[in-house]
Every structure is written in C-alpha cells, then in structure tokens.
Coordinates of N, CA and C in Angstrom, one line a residue:
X618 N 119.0 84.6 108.6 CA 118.3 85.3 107.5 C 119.0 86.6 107.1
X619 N 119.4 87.5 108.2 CA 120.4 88.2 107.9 C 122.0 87.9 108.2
X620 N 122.3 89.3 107.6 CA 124.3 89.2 108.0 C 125.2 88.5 107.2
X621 N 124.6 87.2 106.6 CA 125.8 87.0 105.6 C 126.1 87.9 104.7
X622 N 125.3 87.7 103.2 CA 125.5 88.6 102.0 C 125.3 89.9 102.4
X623 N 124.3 90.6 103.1 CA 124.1 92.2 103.9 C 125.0 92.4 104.3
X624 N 125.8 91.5 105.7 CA 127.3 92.1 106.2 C 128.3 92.1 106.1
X625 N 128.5 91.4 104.6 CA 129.4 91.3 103.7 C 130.0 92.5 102.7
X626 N 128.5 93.2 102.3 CA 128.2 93.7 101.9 C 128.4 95.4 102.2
X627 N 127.6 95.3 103.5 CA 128.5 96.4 104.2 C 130.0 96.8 104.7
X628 N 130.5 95.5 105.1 CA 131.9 95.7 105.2 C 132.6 96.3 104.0
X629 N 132.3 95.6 103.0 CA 132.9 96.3 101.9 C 132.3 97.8 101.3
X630 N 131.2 97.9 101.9 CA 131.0 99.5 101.9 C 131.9 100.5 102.8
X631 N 132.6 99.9 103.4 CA 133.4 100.2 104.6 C 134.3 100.8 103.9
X632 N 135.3 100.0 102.9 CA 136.5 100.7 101.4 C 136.1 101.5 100.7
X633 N 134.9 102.5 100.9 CA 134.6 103.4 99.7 C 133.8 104.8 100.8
X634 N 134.0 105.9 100.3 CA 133.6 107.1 101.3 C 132.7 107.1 101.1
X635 N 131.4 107.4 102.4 CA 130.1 106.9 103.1 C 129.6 108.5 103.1
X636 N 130.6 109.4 102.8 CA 129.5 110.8 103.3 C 130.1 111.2 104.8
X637 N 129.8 110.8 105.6 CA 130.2 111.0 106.8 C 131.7 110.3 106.9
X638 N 132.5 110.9 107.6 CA 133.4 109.8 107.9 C 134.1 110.3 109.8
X639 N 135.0 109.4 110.0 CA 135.3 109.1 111.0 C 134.3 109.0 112.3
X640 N 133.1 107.9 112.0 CA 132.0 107.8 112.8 C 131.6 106.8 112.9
X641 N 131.8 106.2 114.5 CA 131.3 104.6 114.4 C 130.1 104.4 114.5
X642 N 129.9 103.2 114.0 CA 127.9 103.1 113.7 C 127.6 102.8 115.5
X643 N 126.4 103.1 115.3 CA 125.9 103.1 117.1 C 124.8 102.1 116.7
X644 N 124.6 101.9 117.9 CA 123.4 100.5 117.9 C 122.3 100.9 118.9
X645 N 121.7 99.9 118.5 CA 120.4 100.3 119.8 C 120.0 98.8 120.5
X646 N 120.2 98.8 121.7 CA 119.8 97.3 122.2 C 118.7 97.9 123.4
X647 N 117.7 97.6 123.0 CA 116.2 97.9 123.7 C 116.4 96.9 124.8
X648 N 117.4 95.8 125.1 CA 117.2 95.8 126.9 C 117.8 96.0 127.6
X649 N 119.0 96.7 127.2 CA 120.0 97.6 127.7 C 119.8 99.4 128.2
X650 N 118.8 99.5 126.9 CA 118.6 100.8 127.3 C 117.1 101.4 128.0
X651 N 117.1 101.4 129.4 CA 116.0 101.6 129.7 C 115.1 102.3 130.0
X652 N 114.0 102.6 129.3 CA 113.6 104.0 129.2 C 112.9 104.0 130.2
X653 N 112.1 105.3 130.5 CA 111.0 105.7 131.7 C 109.5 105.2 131.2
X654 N 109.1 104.0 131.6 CA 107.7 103.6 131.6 C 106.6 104.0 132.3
X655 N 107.3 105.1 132.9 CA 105.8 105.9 133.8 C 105.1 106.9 132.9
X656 N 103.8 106.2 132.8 CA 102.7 107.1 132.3 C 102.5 108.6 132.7
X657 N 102.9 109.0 133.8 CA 102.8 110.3 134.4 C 103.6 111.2 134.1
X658 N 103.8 112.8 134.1 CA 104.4 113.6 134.1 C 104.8 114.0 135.2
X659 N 106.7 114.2 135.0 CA 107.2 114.1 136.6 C 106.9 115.4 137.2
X660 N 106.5 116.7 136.4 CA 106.3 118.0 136.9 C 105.1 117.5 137.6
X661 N 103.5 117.4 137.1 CA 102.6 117.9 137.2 C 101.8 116.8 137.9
X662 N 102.2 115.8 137.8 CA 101.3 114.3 137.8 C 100.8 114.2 136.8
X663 N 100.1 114.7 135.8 CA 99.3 114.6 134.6 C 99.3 113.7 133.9
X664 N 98.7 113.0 133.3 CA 98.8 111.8 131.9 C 100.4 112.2 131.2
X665 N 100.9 111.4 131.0 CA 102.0 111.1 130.2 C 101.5 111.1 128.8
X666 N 102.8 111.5 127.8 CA 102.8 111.7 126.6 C 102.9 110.2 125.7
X667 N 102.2 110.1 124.5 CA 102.3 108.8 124.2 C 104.0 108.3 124.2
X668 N 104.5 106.5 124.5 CA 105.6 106.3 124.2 C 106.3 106.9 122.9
X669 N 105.4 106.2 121.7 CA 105.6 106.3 120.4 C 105.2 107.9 119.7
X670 N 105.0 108.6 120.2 CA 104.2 110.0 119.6 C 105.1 111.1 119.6
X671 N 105.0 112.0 118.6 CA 106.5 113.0 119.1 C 105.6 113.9 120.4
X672 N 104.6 113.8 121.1 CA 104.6 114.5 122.0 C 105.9 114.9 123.2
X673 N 107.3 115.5 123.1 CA 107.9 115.6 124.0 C 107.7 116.3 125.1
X674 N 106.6 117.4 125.1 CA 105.8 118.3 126.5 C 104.6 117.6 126.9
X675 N 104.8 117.6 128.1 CA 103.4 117.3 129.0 C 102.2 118.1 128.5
X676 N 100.6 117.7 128.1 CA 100.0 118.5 127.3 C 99.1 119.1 128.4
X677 N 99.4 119.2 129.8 CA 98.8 119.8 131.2 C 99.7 121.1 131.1
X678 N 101.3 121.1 131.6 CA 101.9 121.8 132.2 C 103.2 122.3 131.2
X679 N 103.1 121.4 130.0 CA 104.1 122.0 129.4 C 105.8 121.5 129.5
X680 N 105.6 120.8 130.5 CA 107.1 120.5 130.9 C 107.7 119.7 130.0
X681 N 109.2 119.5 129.8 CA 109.8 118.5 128.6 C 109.7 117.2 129.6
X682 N 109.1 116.3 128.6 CA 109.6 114.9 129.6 C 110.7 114.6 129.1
X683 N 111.2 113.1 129.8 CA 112.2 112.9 129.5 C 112.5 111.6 128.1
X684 N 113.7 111.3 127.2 CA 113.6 110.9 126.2 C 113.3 109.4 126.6
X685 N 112.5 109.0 125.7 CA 112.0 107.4 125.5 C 113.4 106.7 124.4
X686 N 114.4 106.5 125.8 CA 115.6 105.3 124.8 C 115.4 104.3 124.4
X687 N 114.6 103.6 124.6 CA 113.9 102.0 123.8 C 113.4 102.5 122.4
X688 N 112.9 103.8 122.2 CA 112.3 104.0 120.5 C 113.9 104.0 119.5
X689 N 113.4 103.1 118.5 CA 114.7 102.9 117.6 C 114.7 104.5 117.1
X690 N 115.8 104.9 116.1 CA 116.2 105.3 115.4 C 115.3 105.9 114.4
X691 N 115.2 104.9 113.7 CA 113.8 104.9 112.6 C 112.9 105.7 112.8
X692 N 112.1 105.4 114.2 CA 111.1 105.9 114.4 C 111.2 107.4 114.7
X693 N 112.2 107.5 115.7 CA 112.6 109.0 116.1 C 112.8 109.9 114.8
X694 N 113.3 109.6 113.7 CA 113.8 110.2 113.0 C 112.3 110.4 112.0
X695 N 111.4 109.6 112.2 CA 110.1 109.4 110.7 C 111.2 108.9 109.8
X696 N 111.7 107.9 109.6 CA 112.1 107.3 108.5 C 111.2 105.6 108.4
X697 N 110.9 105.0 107.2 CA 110.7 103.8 107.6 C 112.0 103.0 107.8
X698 N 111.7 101.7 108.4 CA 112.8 100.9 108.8 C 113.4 100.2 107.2
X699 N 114.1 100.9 106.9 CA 114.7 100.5 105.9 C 116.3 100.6 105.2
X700 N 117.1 100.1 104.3 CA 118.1 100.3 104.0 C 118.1 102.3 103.6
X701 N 117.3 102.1 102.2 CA 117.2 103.1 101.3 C 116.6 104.4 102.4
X702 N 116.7 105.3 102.4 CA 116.4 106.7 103.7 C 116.3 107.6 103.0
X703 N 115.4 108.2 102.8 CA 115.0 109.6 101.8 C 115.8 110.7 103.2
X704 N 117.3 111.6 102.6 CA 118.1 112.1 103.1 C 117.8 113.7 103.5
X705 N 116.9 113.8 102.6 CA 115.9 115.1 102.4 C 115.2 115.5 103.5
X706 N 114.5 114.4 103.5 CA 113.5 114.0 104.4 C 113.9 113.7 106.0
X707 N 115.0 113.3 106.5 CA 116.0 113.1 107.3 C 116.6 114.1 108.2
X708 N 116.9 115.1 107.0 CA 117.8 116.2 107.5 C 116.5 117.0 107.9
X709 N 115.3 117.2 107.1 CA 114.1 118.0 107.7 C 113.9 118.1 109.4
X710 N 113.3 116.3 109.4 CA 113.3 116.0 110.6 C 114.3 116.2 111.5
X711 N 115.5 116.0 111.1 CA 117.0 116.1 112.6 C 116.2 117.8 112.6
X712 N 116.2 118.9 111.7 CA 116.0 120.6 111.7 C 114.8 120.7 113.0
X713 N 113.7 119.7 112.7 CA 112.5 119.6 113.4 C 112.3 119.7 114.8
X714 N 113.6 118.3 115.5 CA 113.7 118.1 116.3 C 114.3 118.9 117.2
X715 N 115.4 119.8 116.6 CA 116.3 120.2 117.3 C 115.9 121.7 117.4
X716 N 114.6 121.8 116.8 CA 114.1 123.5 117.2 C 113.0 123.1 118.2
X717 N 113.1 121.8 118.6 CA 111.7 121.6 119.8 C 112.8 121.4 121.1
X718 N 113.7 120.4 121.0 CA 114.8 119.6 122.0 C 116.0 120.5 122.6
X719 N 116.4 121.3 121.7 CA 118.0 122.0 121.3 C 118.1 122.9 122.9
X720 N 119.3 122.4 123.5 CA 119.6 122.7 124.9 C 119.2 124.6 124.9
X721 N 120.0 125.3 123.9 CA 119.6 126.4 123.5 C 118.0 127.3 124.6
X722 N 117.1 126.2 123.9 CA 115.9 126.8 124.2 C 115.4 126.6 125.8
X723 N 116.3 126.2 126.4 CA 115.7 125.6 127.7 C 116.8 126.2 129.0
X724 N 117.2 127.5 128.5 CA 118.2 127.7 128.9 C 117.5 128.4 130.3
X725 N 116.3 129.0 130.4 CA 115.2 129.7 131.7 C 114.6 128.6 132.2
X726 N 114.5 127.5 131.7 CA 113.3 126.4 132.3 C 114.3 125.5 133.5
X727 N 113.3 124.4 134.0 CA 114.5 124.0 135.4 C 115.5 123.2 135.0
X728 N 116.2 122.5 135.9 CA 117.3 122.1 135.8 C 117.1 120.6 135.4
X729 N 115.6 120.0 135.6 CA 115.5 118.8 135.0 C 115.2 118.7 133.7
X730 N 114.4 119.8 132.9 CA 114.5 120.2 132.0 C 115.5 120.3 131.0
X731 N 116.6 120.7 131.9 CA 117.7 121.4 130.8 C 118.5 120.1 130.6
X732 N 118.6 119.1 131.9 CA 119.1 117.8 131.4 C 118.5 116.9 130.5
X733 N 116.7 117.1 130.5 CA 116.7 116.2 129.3 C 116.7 116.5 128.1
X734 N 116.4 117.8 128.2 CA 117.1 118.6 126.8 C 118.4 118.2 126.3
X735 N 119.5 118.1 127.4 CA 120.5 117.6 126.5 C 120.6 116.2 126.1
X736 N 119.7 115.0 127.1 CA 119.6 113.7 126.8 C 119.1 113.9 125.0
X737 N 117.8 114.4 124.8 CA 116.9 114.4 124.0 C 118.1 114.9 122.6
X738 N 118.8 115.5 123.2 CA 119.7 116.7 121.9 C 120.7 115.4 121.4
X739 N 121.4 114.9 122.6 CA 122.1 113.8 122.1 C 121.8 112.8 121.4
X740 N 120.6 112.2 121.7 CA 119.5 110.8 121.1 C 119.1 111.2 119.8
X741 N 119.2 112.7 119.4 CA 118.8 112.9 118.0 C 119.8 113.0 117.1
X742 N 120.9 113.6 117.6 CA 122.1 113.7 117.0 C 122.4 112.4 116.7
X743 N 122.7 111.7 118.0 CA 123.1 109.8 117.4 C 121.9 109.6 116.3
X744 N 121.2 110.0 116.5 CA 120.1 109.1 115.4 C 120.5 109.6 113.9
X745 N 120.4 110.3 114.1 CA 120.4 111.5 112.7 C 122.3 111.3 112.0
X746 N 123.1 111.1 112.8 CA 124.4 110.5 112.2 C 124.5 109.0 111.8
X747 N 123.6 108.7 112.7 CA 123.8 106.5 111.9 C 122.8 106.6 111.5
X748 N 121.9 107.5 110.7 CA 120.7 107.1 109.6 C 121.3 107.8 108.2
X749 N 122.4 108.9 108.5 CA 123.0 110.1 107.7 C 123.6 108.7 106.6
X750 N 124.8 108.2 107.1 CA 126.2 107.7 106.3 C 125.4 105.9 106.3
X751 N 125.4 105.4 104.9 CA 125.1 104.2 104.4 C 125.6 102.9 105.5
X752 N 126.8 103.2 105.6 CA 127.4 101.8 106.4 C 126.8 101.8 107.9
X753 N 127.4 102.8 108.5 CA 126.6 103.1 110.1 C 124.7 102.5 109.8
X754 N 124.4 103.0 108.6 CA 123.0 103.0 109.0 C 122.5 101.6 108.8
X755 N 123.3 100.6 108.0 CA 122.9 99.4 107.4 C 123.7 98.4 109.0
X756 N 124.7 98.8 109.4 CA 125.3 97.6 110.3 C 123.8 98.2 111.4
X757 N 123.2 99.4 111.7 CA 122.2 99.9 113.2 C 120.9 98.7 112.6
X758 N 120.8 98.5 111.0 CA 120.0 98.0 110.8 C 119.6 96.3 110.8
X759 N 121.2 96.2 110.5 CA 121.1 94.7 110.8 C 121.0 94.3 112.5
X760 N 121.6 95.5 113.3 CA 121.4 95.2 114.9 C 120.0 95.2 115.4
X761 N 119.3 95.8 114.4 CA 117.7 96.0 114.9 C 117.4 94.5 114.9
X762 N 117.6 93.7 113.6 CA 117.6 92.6 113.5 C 117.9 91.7 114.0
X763 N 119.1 91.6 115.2 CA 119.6 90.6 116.0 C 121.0 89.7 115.8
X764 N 121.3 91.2 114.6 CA 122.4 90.8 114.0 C 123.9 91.5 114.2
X765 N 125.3 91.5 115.4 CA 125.9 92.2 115.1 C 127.0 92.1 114.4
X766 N 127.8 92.9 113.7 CA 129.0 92.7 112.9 C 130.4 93.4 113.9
X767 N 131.2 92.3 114.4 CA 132.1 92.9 115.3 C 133.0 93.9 114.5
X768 N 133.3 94.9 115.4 CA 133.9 95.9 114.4 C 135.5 95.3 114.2
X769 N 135.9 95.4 112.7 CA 136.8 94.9 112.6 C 136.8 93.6 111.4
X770 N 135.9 92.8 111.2 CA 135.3 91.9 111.3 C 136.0 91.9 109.6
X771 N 136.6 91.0 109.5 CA 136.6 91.0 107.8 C 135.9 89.6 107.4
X772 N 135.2 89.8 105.9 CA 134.9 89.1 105.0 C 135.6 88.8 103.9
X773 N 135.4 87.5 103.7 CA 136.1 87.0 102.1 C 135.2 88.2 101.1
X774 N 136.0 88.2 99.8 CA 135.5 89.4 99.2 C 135.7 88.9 98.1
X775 N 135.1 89.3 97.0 CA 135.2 88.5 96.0 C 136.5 88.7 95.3
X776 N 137.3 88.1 94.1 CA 138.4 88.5 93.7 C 138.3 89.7 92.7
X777 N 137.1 90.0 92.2 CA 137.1 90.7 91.1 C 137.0 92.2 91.5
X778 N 136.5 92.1 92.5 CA 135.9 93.2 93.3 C 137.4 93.8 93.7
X779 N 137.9 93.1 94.6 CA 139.8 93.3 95.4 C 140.6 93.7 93.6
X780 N 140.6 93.0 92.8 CA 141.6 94.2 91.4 C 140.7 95.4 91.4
X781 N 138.9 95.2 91.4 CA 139.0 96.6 91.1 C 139.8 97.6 92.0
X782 N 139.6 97.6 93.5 CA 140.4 98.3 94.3 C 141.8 98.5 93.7
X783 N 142.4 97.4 93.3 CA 144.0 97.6 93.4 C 143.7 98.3 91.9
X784 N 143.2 98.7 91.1 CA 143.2 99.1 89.4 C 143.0 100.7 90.0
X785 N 142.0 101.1 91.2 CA 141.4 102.4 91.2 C 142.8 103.0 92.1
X786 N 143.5 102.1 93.1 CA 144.6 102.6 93.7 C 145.6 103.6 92.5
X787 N 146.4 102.3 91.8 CA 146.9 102.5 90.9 C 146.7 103.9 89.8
X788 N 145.8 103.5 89.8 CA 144.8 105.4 89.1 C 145.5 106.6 89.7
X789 N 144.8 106.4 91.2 CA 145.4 107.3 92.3 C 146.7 108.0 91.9
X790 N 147.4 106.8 91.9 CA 148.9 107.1 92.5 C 149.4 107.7 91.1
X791 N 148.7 107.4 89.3 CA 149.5 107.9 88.5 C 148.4 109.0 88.2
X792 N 147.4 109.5 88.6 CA 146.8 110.9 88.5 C 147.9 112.1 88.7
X793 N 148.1 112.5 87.3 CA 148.6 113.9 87.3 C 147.8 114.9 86.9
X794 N 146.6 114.9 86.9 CA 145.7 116.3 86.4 C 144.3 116.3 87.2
X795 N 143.6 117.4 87.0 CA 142.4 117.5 88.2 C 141.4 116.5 87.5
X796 N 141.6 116.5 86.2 CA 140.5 115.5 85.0 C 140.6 114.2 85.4
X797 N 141.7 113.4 85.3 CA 142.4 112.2 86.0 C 141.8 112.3 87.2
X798 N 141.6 112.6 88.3 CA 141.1 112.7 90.2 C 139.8 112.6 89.7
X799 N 138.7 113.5 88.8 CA 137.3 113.7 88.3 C 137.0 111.9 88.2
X800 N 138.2 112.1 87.0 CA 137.7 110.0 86.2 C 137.8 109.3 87.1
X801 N 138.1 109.7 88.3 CA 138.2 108.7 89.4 C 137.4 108.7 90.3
X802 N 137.0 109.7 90.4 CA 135.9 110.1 91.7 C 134.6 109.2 90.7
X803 N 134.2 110.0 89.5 CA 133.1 109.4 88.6 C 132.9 107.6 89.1
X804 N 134.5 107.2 89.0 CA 134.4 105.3 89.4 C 133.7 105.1 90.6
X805 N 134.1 106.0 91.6 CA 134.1 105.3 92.9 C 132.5 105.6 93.5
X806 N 132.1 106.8 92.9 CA 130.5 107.3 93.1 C 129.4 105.9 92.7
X807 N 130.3 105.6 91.3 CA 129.2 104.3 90.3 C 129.5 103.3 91.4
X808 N 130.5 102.7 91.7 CA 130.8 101.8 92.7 C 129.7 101.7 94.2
X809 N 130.2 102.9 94.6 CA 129.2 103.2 95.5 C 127.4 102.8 95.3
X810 N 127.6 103.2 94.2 CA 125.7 103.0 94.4 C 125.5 102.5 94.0
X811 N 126.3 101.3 93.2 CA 126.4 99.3 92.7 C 125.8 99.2 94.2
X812 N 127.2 99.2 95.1 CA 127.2 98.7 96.4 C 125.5 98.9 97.1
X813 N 125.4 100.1 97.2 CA 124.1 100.8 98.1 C 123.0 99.5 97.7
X814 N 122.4 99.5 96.0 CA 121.6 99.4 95.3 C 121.7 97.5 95.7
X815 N 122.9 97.1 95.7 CA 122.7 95.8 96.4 C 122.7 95.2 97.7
X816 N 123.4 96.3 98.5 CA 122.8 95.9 99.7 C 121.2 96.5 100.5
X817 N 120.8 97.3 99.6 CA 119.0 97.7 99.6 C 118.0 96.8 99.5
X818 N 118.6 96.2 98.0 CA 118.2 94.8 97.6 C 118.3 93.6 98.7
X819 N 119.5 93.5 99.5 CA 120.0 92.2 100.1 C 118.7 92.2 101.5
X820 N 118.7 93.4 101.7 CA 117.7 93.6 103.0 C 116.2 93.6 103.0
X821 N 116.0 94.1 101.7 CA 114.2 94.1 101.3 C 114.5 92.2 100.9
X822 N 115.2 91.2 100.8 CA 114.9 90.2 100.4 C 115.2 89.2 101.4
X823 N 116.0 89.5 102.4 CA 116.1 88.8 103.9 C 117.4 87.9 103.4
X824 N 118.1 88.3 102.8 CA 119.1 87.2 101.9 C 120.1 87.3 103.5
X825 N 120.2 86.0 103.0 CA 121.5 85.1 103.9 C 123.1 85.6 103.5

C-alpha cells in the first residue's frame, strides 16, 4: 500500500534542498525501543503520569519521569500523523518542550533527573528535526507504516523529470548575474512544492 510511488517520490525529493540539510532521517521502531511501563513514580511511588499525556512530572512529588520512547514523533511533537505539518505549529511546540525538558533547568535537581532531562532534550530534538525537513519526515512516515527505504536506495525516475535536472544544472553553470541564480531558485522552489504537493497526495491516498 505504501512505498512504491511515496518512496519514489521521496527519493527524488532527495535532488532538491529540503530546508534542513546534512541530516539523516531517524526512524522509530516501537519494539526496539523500549520504554518504561511502570505505572509508578521512581521518586515517590505515586501514580504515574499518563503514557500518552504531556504530563512529564510526577503530579505527587514533582519529579521528571523518565521519557516514554515507544510515543512516535507525531504525537510528541502535537502534529497529526501526516505528510503535510503546520511548521508554525511545530516550531511552537519543539519552544514548548524544551522550556519544560531543557538540561538547563535541571541543573539543582538529582542526578536521575538531570539524565532524563537530557534523554527527554534529545527525543525532542530528534523529533523536531525529522518532522522539520520534508524528506526525513516522509521516509519517518512511511517507517511508521512498516515501510523502510534503504538509504541509498535508487528509483527509476521518470525521463522528463532527469532533463529537467540536467536543463536547471546547465542554468547553474551559465548564471552570470544574481537575477539569473533568483530565475533559478524561483524553478527549484515551484519544483519543490510540485514534489511536496504530490507526495501529500500519494500518502492521504495509500497509493502503491
């Protein structure tokens, strides 16, 4: 259902600048990564904070638990599970998290504390970078799915699609003015959110 036309799709999102760059997409395999299933708080004994809830203090003693690794991405961040990601909205939440989590603030509290502060600091950061950049966030999305794309991984591409590349190179190389670099950036932007806009589409339709 997924991975053909979607990870096709993405790969070729791969040839055009994502926003972020030099950053490999991170994945989440929920039975690899195993979180703490104890209901209790390790300070106090007290009732544990819901799995799913941003409660990260124990609501007895205050203490930080520690981070729940089995919650996707998505959820950590309040995004829905989707291609398309209100970026706005994104960056709020990463601001959110990291004035509750951020090693910073935990710098008097104990020493189990201050490690899952930094577990918790890291798990938001990874989240907040593969939800940030289109390709990272569409290959995390097809892994939610049960789908991976080995890195590396080439797809046939269509022919029309490979001249336009070789036409916008070409541009490149004979750009002698900042106007010329402009008419080109303008291509590669439109390109881009051809690409985005169809692989948004490829995922809300479960296409093969």
């Amino acid at each position: 259902m997924w991975g053909g036309r979607t990870g096709a799709l993405l790969r070729v999102w791969g040839l055009w600048p994502a926003g972020v760059r030099g950053r490999r997409p991170l994945g989440c395999n929920a039975a690899s990564l195993a979180g703490n299933n104890s209901p209790q708080c390790w300070n106090c004994g007290g009732p544990g904070v819901p799995k799913r809830g941003d409660g990260f203090f124990c609501p007895q003693c205050r203490a930080l638990q520690p981070p729940d690794l089995t919650r996707d991405y998505f959820s950590l961040m309040d995004c829905n599970r989707a291609f398309a990601v209100d970026t706005a909205k994104l960056q709020n939440r990463y601001q959110q998290l990291q004035r509750l989590v951020h090693p910073d603030f935990f710098s008097q509290r104990s020493q189990t504390e201050k490690d899952f502060s930094e577990k918790h600091a890291t798990l938001v950061n990874d989240a907040y970078k593969t939800l940030l950049a289109p390709l990272s966030r569409g290959l995390y999305l097809l892994k939610l799915h049960g789908v991976e794309i080995a890195e590396g991984t080439d797809y046939a591409m269509d022919q029309q699609f490979l001249m336009e590349i070789m036409e916008i190179n070409e541009k490149l190389a004979e750009a002698q003015s900042e106007a010329a670099m402009k008419e080109i950036e303008s291509i590669v932007r439109a390109k881009q959110k051809e690409l985005s806009d169809n692989v948004s589409k490829a995922f809300e339709q479960g296409e093969e």
